[in-house]
XYZ file of C-alpha atoms in Angstrom:
415
model
C 0.000 0.000 0.000
C 1.400 3.403 -0.960
C 0.430 6.218 1.383
C 1.164 9.865 0.631
C 0.846 12.469 3.374
C 0.410 16.053 2.256
C 2.004 17.645 5.322
C 3.556 16.596 8.655
C 1.345 15.794 11.608
C 0.946 18.695 13.989
C 1.455 18.148 17.750
C -2.113 19.298 18.474
C -3.307 15.754 17.878
C -3.757 13.153 20.577
C -1.392 10.147 20.535
C -2.403 6.903 18.894
C -1.433 3.533 20.281
C -1.588 0.302 18.348
C -4.777 -1.601 19.029
C -5.036 -5.318 18.291
C -8.477 -5.050 16.740
C -10.942 -2.280 16.069
C -13.827 -2.300 18.541
C -17.420 -1.766 17.541
C -19.543 0.736 19.443
C -22.947 -0.849 19.022
C -24.784 1.138 21.707
C -24.904 4.451 19.833
C -28.412 3.814 18.401
C -27.075 3.950 14.837
C -27.672 0.616 13.140
C -25.190 -0.919 10.727
C -26.687 -2.671 7.687
C -26.456 -6.435 8.091
C -24.866 -6.904 4.661
C -21.772 -4.835 5.565
C -18.955 -6.464 7.524
C -17.675 -3.718 9.879
C -14.197 -5.256 9.980
C -13.938 -5.126 6.176
C -15.634 -1.834 5.440
C -14.518 1.484 4.019
C -14.422 3.136 7.462
C -12.387 0.240 8.932
C -9.957 0.571 6.018
C -9.720 4.337 6.570
C -9.084 3.851 10.284
C -6.344 1.344 9.505
C -4.691 3.861 7.195
C -4.958 6.570 9.853
C -3.303 4.312 12.423
C -0.491 3.476 10.015
C -0.045 7.163 9.192
C 0.175 8.407 12.766
C 2.426 5.894 14.497
C 5.060 8.497 15.346
C 2.880 10.988 17.198
C 4.447 12.165 20.439
C 2.734 10.940 23.601
C 0.342 13.420 25.166
C -2.029 11.467 27.396
C -4.580 12.806 29.831
C -3.199 12.280 33.333
C -5.836 9.663 34.084
C -5.115 7.572 30.960
C -3.568 4.126 31.315
C -3.722 3.047 27.663
C -5.546 4.060 24.493
C -7.291 2.297 21.629
C -9.630 2.946 18.752
C -13.358 2.266 18.798
C -14.797 1.970 15.284
C -18.341 3.340 15.084
C -21.034 1.091 13.683
C -21.998 3.910 11.314
C -20.243 7.188 10.543
C -21.818 10.245 12.157
C -21.998 13.475 10.092
C -20.644 16.567 11.856
C -23.336 19.038 10.877
C -23.931 22.766 11.393
C -20.453 23.815 12.443
C -20.995 27.538 12.007
C -21.905 28.424 15.583
C -21.732 27.132 19.148
C -24.758 25.133 20.243
C -25.390 23.800 16.744
C -23.614 20.442 16.818
C -25.884 17.497 16.175
C -27.180 15.500 19.136
C -25.454 12.376 17.792
C -22.052 14.092 18.071
C -22.768 15.182 21.637
C -23.658 11.592 22.482
C -20.389 10.329 20.974
C -18.348 12.704 23.134
C -20.097 11.565 26.330
C -20.843 7.872 25.670
C -18.819 5.250 27.569
C -17.200 2.993 24.921
C -17.859 -0.748 25.291
C -15.804 -3.502 23.622
C -17.694 -6.298 21.892
C -16.949 -8.696 24.755
C -17.082 -6.017 27.462
C -19.541 -5.609 30.313
C -22.163 -2.893 29.953
C -21.416 -0.109 32.485
C -23.842 1.021 35.157
C -24.605 4.188 33.193
C -24.254 5.250 29.566
C -22.553 8.609 29.872
C -19.325 9.891 31.405
C -21.130 12.713 33.143
C -23.665 10.359 34.718
C -20.841 8.077 35.807
C -18.959 10.868 37.546
C -22.182 11.940 39.277
C -22.393 8.521 40.973
C -19.486 9.572 43.209
C -21.507 12.391 44.752
C -22.368 11.370 48.315
C -20.392 8.114 47.991
C -16.997 9.445 49.096
C -15.278 9.104 52.457
C -11.947 10.540 53.547
C -9.176 9.025 55.618
C -7.707 10.408 58.817
C -4.367 10.160 60.553
C -3.275 10.473 64.177
C 0.400 11.345 63.946
C 2.890 10.839 66.770
C 5.768 13.263 67.433
C 8.149 11.352 65.188
C 5.670 11.365 62.288
C 4.945 15.080 62.757
C 8.667 15.800 62.586
C 9.040 13.629 59.461
C 6.144 15.420 57.768
C 7.475 18.899 58.641
C 10.910 18.011 57.289
C 9.410 16.827 53.980
C 7.265 19.937 53.631
C 10.238 22.218 54.352
C 12.238 20.527 51.602
C 9.474 20.802 49.009
C 7.843 24.139 49.744
C 8.642 27.726 50.701
C 7.299 29.464 53.790
C 3.661 29.587 52.661
C 3.606 25.791 52.281
C 2.360 26.038 48.672
C 5.156 27.590 46.594
C 7.709 25.001 45.420
C 11.162 25.487 46.912
C 14.166 26.138 44.615
C 15.220 22.489 45.057
C 11.758 21.220 44.159
C 11.562 23.530 41.131
C 14.886 22.141 39.895
C 13.597 18.600 40.453
C 10.462 19.371 38.434
C 12.512 20.764 35.527
C 14.564 17.568 35.353
C 11.387 15.495 35.603
C 9.842 17.359 32.673
C 12.976 16.818 30.563
C 13.037 13.130 31.508
C 9.358 12.593 30.691
C 9.702 14.344 27.332
C 12.603 12.112 26.263
C 10.796 8.963 27.452
C 7.742 9.993 25.401
C 9.911 10.557 22.330
C 11.604 7.187 22.772
C 8.232 5.436 22.905
C 7.361 6.572 19.384
C 10.761 6.944 17.677
C 11.439 4.391 14.938
C 14.806 5.635 13.649
C 17.560 3.589 15.311
C 20.151 6.383 15.245
C 17.667 8.785 16.812
C 16.829 6.179 19.466
C 20.505 5.856 20.443
C 20.778 9.632 20.731
C 17.642 9.825 22.867
C 18.888 7.018 25.144
C 22.158 8.926 25.658
C 20.186 12.066 26.514
C 18.064 10.049 28.938
C 21.110 8.695 30.755
C 22.568 12.189 31.116
C 19.299 13.683 32.355
C 18.861 10.812 34.789
C 22.378 11.358 36.156
C 21.920 15.122 36.491
C 18.491 14.630 38.050
C 19.943 12.337 40.716
C 23.025 14.447 41.463
C 21.821 18.008 40.957
C 18.072 17.604 41.298
C 18.173 15.769 44.645
C 15.891 13.162 43.130
C 16.163 10.541 45.860
C 15.518 12.990 48.702
C 12.605 14.691 46.987
C 11.022 11.391 45.913
C 11.147 10.320 49.554
C 9.673 13.652 50.703
C 6.793 13.316 48.221
C 6.077 9.800 49.461
C 6.162 11.031 53.067
C 3.592 13.745 52.422
C 1.332 11.325 50.547
C 1.585 8.881 53.436
C 1.264 11.259 56.376
C -0.732 14.303 55.357
C -4.237 14.650 56.733
C -7.125 14.004 54.392
C -7.251 17.446 52.806
C -9.089 16.629 49.586
C -12.519 17.388 51.068
C -12.495 20.983 49.806
C -11.340 19.774 46.388
C -14.159 17.220 46.407
C -16.780 19.878 47.175
C -15.464 22.123 44.395
C -15.378 19.196 41.983
C -18.971 18.141 42.704
C -20.094 21.695 41.942
C -18.689 21.369 38.418
C -20.952 18.365 37.811
C -24.075 20.517 38.182
C -22.945 23.093 35.635
C -23.377 22.869 31.898
C -20.033 22.348 30.206
C -19.594 23.605 26.649
C -15.831 23.222 26.429
C -16.040 19.991 24.420
C -18.217 21.592 21.763
C -15.940 24.636 21.681
C -12.910 22.401 21.177
C -14.592 20.554 18.288
C -15.534 23.799 16.571
C -12.192 25.521 17.088
C -10.174 22.448 16.115
C -12.020 21.906 12.851
C -11.947 25.619 12.041
C -8.204 25.803 12.744
C -7.435 23.550 9.796
C -5.660 20.799 11.730
C -6.253 18.281 8.968
C -3.907 15.732 7.454
C -4.533 14.588 3.884
C -4.022 10.905 3.097
C -3.962 9.322 -0.345
C -3.454 5.602 -0.943
C -3.604 3.190 -3.858
C -3.345 -0.602 -4.268
C -6.528 -1.560 -2.444
C -5.992 -5.300 -3.098
C -9.347 -5.847 -4.752
C -11.359 -4.160 -1.979
C -14.951 -3.693 -3.151
C -17.213 -1.388 -1.118
C -20.985 -1.356 -1.238
C -23.294 1.611 -1.811
C -26.685 1.796 -0.112
C -29.366 4.052 -1.603
C -32.660 2.408 -0.758
C -31.040 -0.934 -1.571
C -27.516 -2.313 -1.920
C -25.489 -1.686 -5.050
C -22.082 -3.321 -5.532
C -19.336 -0.920 -6.551
C -16.283 -1.718 -8.699
C -12.979 -2.524 -6.958
C -11.271 0.516 -5.511
C -8.258 1.908 -7.351
C -7.527 4.832 -5.030
C -8.780 6.321 -1.772
C -8.054 9.793 -0.426
C -9.419 11.813 2.474
C -8.518 14.380 5.134
C -8.616 13.434 8.805
C -8.306 15.090 12.191
C -8.317 13.882 15.781
C -10.474 16.221 17.816
C -10.098 16.412 21.591
C -13.414 15.623 23.327
C -12.266 14.448 26.770
C -14.358 15.626 29.714
C -12.369 18.283 31.646
C -13.925 17.102 34.907
C -11.688 14.046 34.651
C -8.625 16.307 34.849
C -9.394 17.423 38.402
C -6.620 16.661 40.893
C -9.225 15.398 43.376
C -9.689 12.178 41.398
C -5.996 11.259 41.735
C -5.772 12.198 45.419
C -4.990 9.143 47.569
C -6.836 10.184 50.740
C -10.369 9.154 49.658
C -12.340 6.095 48.603
C -16.000 5.242 47.995
C -18.274 4.003 50.740
C -20.000 1.568 48.365
C -16.814 -0.061 47.071
C -17.521 1.093 43.522
C -14.629 2.594 41.550
C -14.374 4.702 38.438
C -11.799 2.169 37.247
C -9.874 -0.687 38.831
C -6.916 -0.046 36.547
C -7.280 -3.418 34.774
C -7.988 -2.688 31.108
C -8.229 -6.376 30.195
C -11.485 -7.060 32.065
C -14.420 -4.814 32.997
C -15.501 -5.427 36.593
C -19.092 -5.049 37.791
C -18.001 -2.390 40.310
C -16.356 -0.189 37.650
C -18.256 2.930 36.614
C -15.951 4.276 33.877
C -13.492 1.610 32.748
C -12.753 3.775 29.682
C -13.789 7.150 28.324
C -13.691 8.916 24.943
C -10.809 11.368 24.571
C -10.909 12.167 20.837
C -13.080 11.765 17.755
C -11.571 10.529 14.502
C -13.134 12.742 11.836
C -12.698 12.424 8.073
C -13.783 14.712 5.244
C -13.221 15.291 1.497
C -13.490 11.557 0.853
C -12.712 10.564 -2.745
C -13.080 6.943 -3.859
C -11.839 6.063 -7.342
C -12.668 2.775 -9.038
C -10.769 0.541 -11.421
C -13.852 0.147 -13.631
C -16.966 2.154 -14.451
C -19.756 2.012 -11.885
C -23.119 0.701 -13.024
C -25.292 3.584 -14.319
C -28.016 2.446 -11.889
C -25.671 3.339 -9.047
C -25.263 6.902 -10.258
C -28.988 7.216 -10.796
C -29.675 5.970 -7.258
C -27.276 8.552 -5.796
C -29.123 11.330 -7.571
C -32.611 10.157 -6.594
C -32.080 9.049 -2.958
C -32.054 11.331 0.068
C -29.839 9.019 2.108
C -26.789 7.361 0.587
C -23.950 5.511 2.290
C -20.815 3.754 1.153
C -20.499 0.915 3.641
C -20.875 2.704 7.005
C -20.109 6.196 5.763
C -22.983 8.571 4.872
C -22.170 10.583 1.752
C -25.634 12.054 1.294
C -28.098 12.857 4.074
C -30.265 15.648 5.434
C -27.895 18.525 6.173
C -24.955 16.952 4.336
C -23.429 18.569 1.312
C -24.353 16.537 -1.759
C -21.687 14.231 -3.201
C -20.171 14.625 -6.653
C -19.934 11.483 -8.762
C -18.847 10.139 -12.111
C -18.535 6.653 -13.552
C -15.202 6.032 -11.781
C -15.238 8.527 -8.890
C -17.470 9.412 -5.943
C -16.519 12.352 -3.695
C -18.106 13.682 -0.484
C -16.890 16.699 1.502
C -18.963 16.524 4.720
C -16.939 15.860 7.931
C -17.835 12.402 9.299
C -16.892 10.907 12.676
C -15.874 7.294 12.014
C -14.196 6.272 15.284
C -13.380 7.224 18.856
C -10.004 7.277 20.556
C -10.776 5.854 24.014
C -8.604 5.856 27.119
C -8.638 3.070 29.696
C -8.581 4.765 33.079
C -5.896 4.241 35.661
C -7.025 3.045 39.084
C -9.428 5.665 40.525
C -9.729 5.983 43.450
C -6.335 4.639 44.502
C -6.344 5.114 48.283
C -3.076 4.914 50.194
C -3.216 1.635 52.187
C -1.417 3.182 55.160
C -4.206 5.604 55.993
C -6.937 5.227 58.632
C -10.502 5.007 57.358
C -13.708 5.890 59.161
C -16.400 3.216 59.354
C -19.640 4.516 57.847
């Protein structure tokens, strides 16, 4: 397969991680035609090309993410009415909030991320500590090392530590995606030097120990953070819609063009199924649009001084199996959106196909709508069909790390 990319990938995009198989999101209330095999469809082929094209993206995960994978939608969802805020279709809003479910996965307790987060309200308890003199002294020493007099501003030593940590993390992220062997060797040398400087000049061992001490001994102070966080759940959040609109308007698109489709033959649906000739060439633009819920970014969720009274968890940190007590084993973080799709055929299409496109109000090629209410009409000839409307074909989903992850050394109230 020959793939041509029109310009380099910009760092605005989310990272992509290899996924063994594409997952099917069947719970979106958009039904796939029985005659189309989702695993061998035009959208599955496009997603495969996107994954192959973006293997070298630098890692930029949400802090709660443990691993990422693609979820292929049962049917592409048109992104309509992008001219103003508040005009995105309901189907797109559902995609950005729906909890993705693998084919063999367990259905979650709720459908949406927002509903799942709301289940924590009133179900949280905080730990307490009764420190002796030795523990109080240990805690004070750690705080003095890490913070200035107000107890909040990082000390010069801690600031230096954080600079080395940032450098270290950046090189590790680059190593994870670098494929050039010479570049890998250079990055590994940089990593060794940073690690050495971090240990010697950044007081890494002492500060790591101080951070562990504070986590282990500080009083449960996340209650105020919890109250503030619960207040965000009652407010309408339009940041996801704003990010979709601004991202698409900013032109963060990558154009892909590929030939040698190995006899792949898509199917057109316009009232009934029409076979199309084998594909000769496929081109399209794509973008990954950030749709993660900002309420998952709150530091309260990663605080180790709380747990649920019920025993439920947002995630148990095991991405292989969904447990009955998990509320949000995974969440959507980005939509995979394609536009300006052009399919070229090796032979002429049947004239009945072209006639059906002109007469029908709803037309799809496999799972991808190319003509629908609110969509721009496709252009078509005997050997080419083109559609410009942006279509969401997949979700990039993150498996959550363990949340909550209470420190086992803390004392818990019985409620």
